[in-house]
Coordinates of C-alpha atoms in Angstrom, one line a residue:
M1 CA 74.4 111.4 84.2
D2 CA 74.3 114.9 82.7
R3 CA 77.7 115.6 81.2
R4 CA 77.6 119.1 82.4
D5 CA 77.7 117.8 86.0
S6 CA 81.1 116.3 85.4
R7 CA 82.8 119.5 84.3
S8 CA 85.2 121.3 86.5
P9 CA 84.4 124.7 88.0
E10 CA 87.2 126.1 85.9
M11 CA 85.7 124.8 82.7
S12 CA 82.3 126.2 83.7
A13 CA 83.7 129.6 84.2
R14 CA 85.6 129.3 80.9
D15 CA 82.3 128.4 79.1
L16 CA 80.6 131.5 80.6
L17 CA 83.5 133.8 79.5
S18 CA 83.6 132.5 75.9
P19 CA 80.4 134.3 74.8
L20 CA 81.5 137.5 76.5
A21 CA 84.7 137.4 74.5
L22 CA 82.6 137.0 71.3
L23 CA 80.6 140.0 72.3
Y24 CA 83.8 142.0 73.0
R25 CA 85.1 141.0 69.5
S26 CA 81.9 142.2 67.9
V27 CA 82.3 145.6 69.6
L28 CA 85.9 145.8 68.4
L29 CA 84.8 145.0 64.8
L30 CA 82.1 147.7 64.9
R31 CA 84.6 150.3 66.3
D32 CA 87.2 149.5 63.7
E33 CA 84.6 149.8 60.9
A34 CA 83.5 153.1 62.2
Y35 CA 87.0 154.5 62.1
R36 CA 87.8 152.9 58.7
R37 CA 84.7 154.5 57.1
G38 CA 85.2 157.8 58.8
W39 CA 82.0 157.6 60.8
V40 CA 84.0 158.6 63.9
R41 CA 86.5 161.4 63.3
R42 CA 90.0 161.3 64.8
G43 CA 91.7 164.2 66.4
R44 CA 95.1 165.6 65.2
L45 CA 97.9 167.4 67.0
P46 CA 100.3 169.7 65.2
R47 CA 103.3 167.6 66.2
P48 CA 104.3 164.0 65.3
V49 CA 102.6 161.5 67.6
I50 CA 104.3 158.2 68.4
S51 CA 102.0 155.6 70.0
V52 CA 103.4 152.9 72.3
G53 CA 100.9 150.2 73.1
N54 CA 100.3 146.4 73.3
L55 CA 97.9 143.7 72.3
T56 CA 97.4 142.2 75.8
V57 CA 96.5 143.4 79.3
G58 CA 99.6 144.7 81.1
G59 CA 103.0 143.2 81.5
T60 CA 104.8 144.0 78.3
G61 CA 107.0 146.8 79.6
K62 CA 105.4 149.8 77.9
T63 CA 106.4 152.2 80.6
S64 CA 110.1 151.4 80.4
F65 CA 110.0 151.5 76.6
V66 CA 108.3 155.0 76.7
M67 CA 111.2 156.1 78.9
Y68 CA 113.7 154.7 76.4
L69 CA 111.9 156.3 73.4
A70 CA 111.9 159.7 75.1
E71 CA 115.6 159.4 75.7
V72 CA 116.2 158.5 72.1
L73 CA 114.3 161.5 71.0
K74 CA 116.3 163.7 73.3
E75 CA 119.5 162.2 72.0
E76 CA 118.4 163.1 68.4
G77 CA 117.9 166.7 69.4
F78 CA 114.2 166.7 69.8
H79 CA 111.9 167.9 72.7
P80 CA 109.4 165.1 73.5
A81 CA 106.4 165.1 75.7
V82 CA 104.3 162.2 77.0
L83 CA 100.5 161.9 76.9
S84 CA 98.9 159.3 79.2
R85 CA 95.4 158.4 80.3
G86 CA 96.5 158.1 84.0
Y87 CA 94.8 154.8 84.7
R88 CA 93.0 154.8 88.1
R89 CA 94.1 158.3 89.0
K90 CA 91.9 160.5 91.2
G91 CA 90.7 163.5 89.3
K92 CA 88.9 164.3 86.1
G93 CA 89.7 166.2 82.9
V94 CA 93.3 166.8 81.7
A95 CA 96.1 167.8 84.0
L96 CA 99.9 168.4 84.0
V97 CA 102.0 165.9 85.8
S98 CA 105.1 167.8 84.9
D99 CA 105.8 170.8 82.7
G100 CA 109.4 169.6 82.2
G101 CA 110.6 171.5 85.2
G102 CA 109.5 169.2 88.0
L103 CA 106.6 167.1 89.4
L104 CA 103.3 168.9 89.8
L105 CA 101.1 166.1 91.0
E106 CA 101.3 163.2 93.5
P107 CA 100.9 159.6 92.3
K108 CA 97.2 159.4 93.3
E109 CA 96.3 162.4 91.2
A110 CA 98.6 161.5 88.3
G111 CA 98.4 157.8 88.1
D112 CA 101.2 155.3 88.7
E113 CA 102.8 155.3 85.2
P114 CA 102.6 159.0 84.4
Y115 CA 104.0 159.9 87.8
L116 CA 106.9 157.5 87.3
L117 CA 107.5 158.8 83.8
A118 CA 107.6 162.4 84.9
K119 CA 110.0 161.5 87.8
K120 CA 112.3 159.5 85.6
L121 CA 112.3 161.9 82.6
P122 CA 113.5 165.3 83.8
G123 CA 112.9 167.9 81.2
V124 CA 110.1 165.9 79.5
P125 CA 106.6 167.3 80.1
V126 CA 103.9 164.8 80.9
A127 CA 100.1 165.3 80.8
V128 CA 97.2 163.0 81.7
G129 CA 93.6 162.8 80.7
K130 CA 91.0 160.6 79.0
D131 CA 91.1 163.1 76.0
R132 CA 94.7 162.9 74.8
K133 CA 94.2 165.6 72.2
K134 CA 93.2 168.1 74.9
A135 CA 96.1 166.9 77.0
G136 CA 98.5 167.6 74.1
E137 CA 97.0 171.0 73.5
L138 CA 97.5 171.8 77.2
L139 CA 101.2 170.9 76.9
L140 CA 101.7 172.9 73.7
G141 CA 100.7 176.0 75.7
K142 CA 103.2 175.2 78.4
A143 CA 106.4 173.9 76.7
D144 CA 108.4 173.7 73.5
I145 CA 107.5 170.3 72.1
S146 CA 108.6 168.6 68.9
H147 CA 107.0 165.1 69.4
F148 CA 104.3 163.5 71.5
I149 CA 104.6 160.0 72.9
L150 CA 101.2 158.4 73.3
D151 CA 101.5 156.0 76.3
D152 CA 99.3 152.9 76.0
G153 CA 97.9 154.2 72.7
F154 CA 97.2 151.2 70.5
Q155 CA 93.6 150.9 71.5
Y156 CA 93.1 154.7 71.7
R157 CA 91.9 155.3 68.2
A158 CA 90.6 158.8 68.7
L159 CA 93.9 160.5 68.0
E160 CA 95.9 160.3 64.8
R161 CA 99.4 158.9 65.1
D162 CA 102.4 159.1 62.8
L163 CA 104.2 156.0 64.2
E164 CA 102.5 152.9 65.8
V165 CA 104.8 150.9 68.1
V166 CA 103.3 147.7 69.6
M167 CA 105.0 145.7 72.4
I168 CA 104.5 142.0 72.7
D169 CA 105.9 139.9 75.6
A170 CA 108.1 137.0 74.4
W171 CA 106.8 134.9 77.3
D172 CA 103.1 135.2 76.3
P173 CA 102.8 137.3 73.1
F174 CA 99.2 136.6 72.4
G175 CA 97.5 136.4 75.8
G176 CA 96.6 132.8 75.7
G177 CA 95.0 133.2 72.3
H178 CA 91.7 134.6 73.5
L179 CA 90.1 138.0 73.8
L180 CA 89.0 139.6 77.1
P181 CA 87.6 138.4 79.4
W182 CA 88.3 134.8 78.3
G183 CA 92.0 135.5 77.7
L184 CA 94.3 138.5 77.9
L185 CA 94.0 139.9 74.4
R186 CA 92.7 143.4 74.1
E187 CA 92.5 142.9 70.3
P188 CA 93.0 139.9 68.0
P189 CA 96.6 139.2 66.9
S190 CA 95.7 140.3 63.4
A191 CA 95.6 143.9 64.7
L192 CA 99.4 143.8 64.5
G193 CA 98.8 144.6 60.9
R194 CA 98.3 148.3 62.0
A195 CA 101.8 148.4 63.5
D196 CA 104.8 150.3 62.0
V197 CA 107.1 148.8 64.7
V198 CA 106.7 145.6 66.7
C199 CA 109.0 145.2 69.8
I200 CA 109.4 141.8 71.3
S201 CA 110.1 142.5 75.0
R202 CA 112.1 140.1 77.3
A203 CA 113.6 138.5 74.2
D204 CA 116.5 137.4 76.3
Q205 CA 114.3 135.3 78.6
V206 CA 113.0 132.7 76.1
P207 CA 114.8 129.9 74.2
G208 CA 116.3 130.8 70.8
E209 CA 113.9 128.5 68.9
A210 CA 110.8 130.1 70.5
L211 CA 112.1 133.5 69.7
R212 CA 112.7 132.5 66.0
N213 CA 109.2 131.1 65.8
L214 CA 107.8 134.3 67.3
R215 CA 109.7 136.5 64.8
G216 CA 108.2 134.5 62.0
K217 CA 104.6 134.9 63.3
V218 CA 105.2 138.7 63.7
S219 CA 106.5 139.0 60.2
D220 CA 103.4 137.2 58.8
M221 CA 101.0 139.4 60.8
A222 CA 102.9 142.7 60.3
P223 CA 105.0 142.2 57.1
G224 CA 105.9 145.8 56.7
A225 CA 106.8 146.5 60.3
L226 CA 110.2 147.1 61.8
L227 CA 111.0 144.4 64.2
L228 CA 112.7 145.3 67.5
E229 CA 113.9 143.0 70.4
C230 CA 114.6 144.3 73.8
A231 CA 115.5 143.2 77.3
Y232 CA 115.0 144.9 80.7
A233 CA 118.4 145.1 82.2
P234 CA 118.8 145.7 86.0
C235 CA 120.8 149.0 86.4
G236 CA 120.7 149.5 90.2
L237 CA 119.1 149.1 93.5
V238 CA 117.7 151.8 95.7
T239 CA 118.1 150.9 99.4
P240 CA 117.5 152.8 102.6
D241 CA 121.3 153.3 102.7
G242 CA 121.6 154.6 99.2
D243 CA 122.0 153.3 95.7
V244 CA 124.0 150.0 95.2
P245 CA 124.7 147.8 92.2
P246 CA 122.1 145.1 91.4
D247 CA 124.6 142.3 92.1
E248 CA 124.2 143.3 95.8
L249 CA 121.3 140.8 95.6
K250 CA 123.6 137.8 95.0
G251 CA 123.3 135.2 97.7
K252 CA 120.5 137.0 99.5
K253 CA 117.1 135.8 100.5
V254 CA 114.5 138.4 99.4
V255 CA 110.7 138.9 99.3
A256 CA 109.7 140.0 95.8
L257 CA 106.8 142.4 96.4
S258 CA 104.8 143.3 93.3
G259 CA 101.5 144.5 92.0
I260 CA 102.2 144.5 88.2
G261 CA 101.1 142.9 85.0
N262 CA 103.9 140.3 84.8
P263 CA 105.3 139.5 88.3
R264 CA 107.0 136.4 87.0
A265 CA 109.4 138.5 84.9
F266 CA 110.3 140.6 87.9
E267 CA 111.0 137.6 90.0
R268 CA 113.0 135.9 87.2
T269 CA 115.2 139.0 87.1
L270 CA 115.9 138.7 90.8
V271 CA 116.7 135.1 90.5
D272 CA 119.1 135.8 87.6
L273 CA 120.8 138.3 89.9
G274 CA 121.6 135.5 92.3
A275 CA 118.8 136.0 94.9
E276 CA 116.7 133.4 96.6
V277 CA 113.2 134.7 95.9
F278 CA 110.0 134.4 97.9
P279 CA 107.2 136.0 95.8
L280 CA 104.4 138.1 97.3
R281 CA 102.1 139.1 94.5
F282 CA 99.2 141.5 94.4
P283 CA 96.9 142.5 91.4
D284 CA 98.2 145.0 88.8
H285 CA 98.0 148.6 90.0
H286 CA 97.2 147.4 93.6
R287 CA 96.8 150.2 96.2
Y288 CA 98.8 148.9 99.1
T289 CA 97.3 149.2 102.6
R290 CA 99.0 149.2 105.9
K291 CA 97.9 145.6 106.4
D292 CA 99.6 144.6 103.1
L293 CA 102.8 146.1 104.2
E294 CA 102.7 144.5 107.6
R295 CA 102.1 141.2 105.8
A296 CA 105.1 141.8 103.6
M297 CA 107.4 142.5 106.6
K298 CA 106.0 139.5 108.5
F299 CA 106.6 137.3 105.5
A300 CA 110.2 138.5 105.2
E301 CA 110.7 137.7 108.9
E302 CA 109.2 134.2 108.5
V303 CA 111.4 133.2 105.6
G304 CA 114.5 134.9 106.9
A305 CA 114.7 137.4 104.0
E306 CA 117.3 140.2 104.2
A307 CA 115.1 142.6 102.3
V308 CA 111.8 143.2 100.6
V309 CA 112.5 144.1 97.0
T310 CA 109.9 145.8 94.8
T311 CA 109.6 147.5 91.4
E312 CA 109.8 151.1 90.5
K313 CA 106.1 151.1 89.5
D314 CA 105.2 149.6 92.8
R315 CA 107.4 152.0 94.7
V316 CA 105.4 155.1 93.7
R317 CA 102.4 153.5 95.5
L318 CA 104.3 152.9 98.8
P319 CA 105.2 155.2 101.7
R320 CA 108.4 157.1 100.9
D321 CA 110.0 156.2 104.2
L322 CA 109.4 152.4 103.9
P323 CA 112.7 150.5 104.2
F324 CA 112.1 148.4 101.1
W325 CA 114.6 148.0 98.2
T326 CA 113.7 149.1 94.7
L327 CA 115.1 147.4 91.6
K328 CA 115.8 149.8 88.7
V329 CA 115.8 148.5 85.1
E330 CA 116.4 150.0 81.7
V331 CA 115.6 149.0 78.2
K332 CA 118.4 147.5 76.1
L333 CA 117.6 146.9 72.4
S334 CA 119.3 143.9 70.9
R335 CA 117.7 144.3 67.5
G336 CA 116.5 147.3 65.3
E337 CA 117.8 150.3 67.2
E338 CA 119.3 152.2 64.2
G339 CA 116.1 151.4 62.2
L340 CA 114.0 153.0 65.0
R341 CA 116.2 156.1 65.1
E342 CA 115.8 156.5 61.4
L343 CA 112.1 156.3 61.7
V344 CA 112.1 158.8 64.5
R345 CA 114.2 161.3 62.5
S346 CA 111.9 161.0 59.5
L347 CA 108.9 162.2 61.6
E348 CA 110.3 165.7 62.1
R349 CA 107.5 168.2 61.4
G350 CA 106.8 171.7 62.7

């Protein structure tokens, strides 16, 4: 009997994806060599640029960390702005999501993350566009800006940056150990060597020994980088009746509705708050249809849930009058905060 006939469908698919991952790796190596040798020129903005990115596809909490970093810059007396691609937005070219004075675009035109950033960061201008240099130049003509935060910037090599922050998720820091499309890695783990700062997110949700082992691996791959550790702490719930504390979930049955990169982390947070959780997951950046929402409400009725709870990132893709609850979280650093502030202060340039 041909041994290939005994393989599972999953293994067959894995075998097919392996050569595609090798091809992807070859493209990455060629790109890196082109930038290293100067064959491809990188743009420069006349203000310090802080990139926040990751090694894997989605789920590390970049958006929340960008918000945290913007608040740190404001506390230090600076005037930050955010540059983002605006993944899956409708529209071309560069556009202002906010000039710092209020929202100028709807989520579909801005993209989920840029819209949420502009909404949650009053006074912080936000621009979107595939060409982040042009987006930055657009903002410079509209507002007083001291620093740019480059959202999801680790793989965006076309713009010079002064500080490289890379997020890795403590649950799955290296995307299963394989490059796309075989695994979840956007670059090999060795790319951490480019980082100035490495932040281990959800450090509170893994055992101490696993966290210590991960610290060691990061130190080996990025020996000169500042190591941060953070958690995403629940800070409130938005309900149809107004804002309530997150412990309002204690003892309640809830449907956890999400279309994000790491739904397990969201569901774990709800469980930690004392809720009995019934997950309802959709793909990352999912555009909810009326049928999806009817499904969520029917599911809640079937399991006897008192509420459907979703994330802030999902909420911007839902009708504003929908009676779902929204969990708000904020970044809390447990390691490296003062070191980060010192790095940020050292970047001042006019």
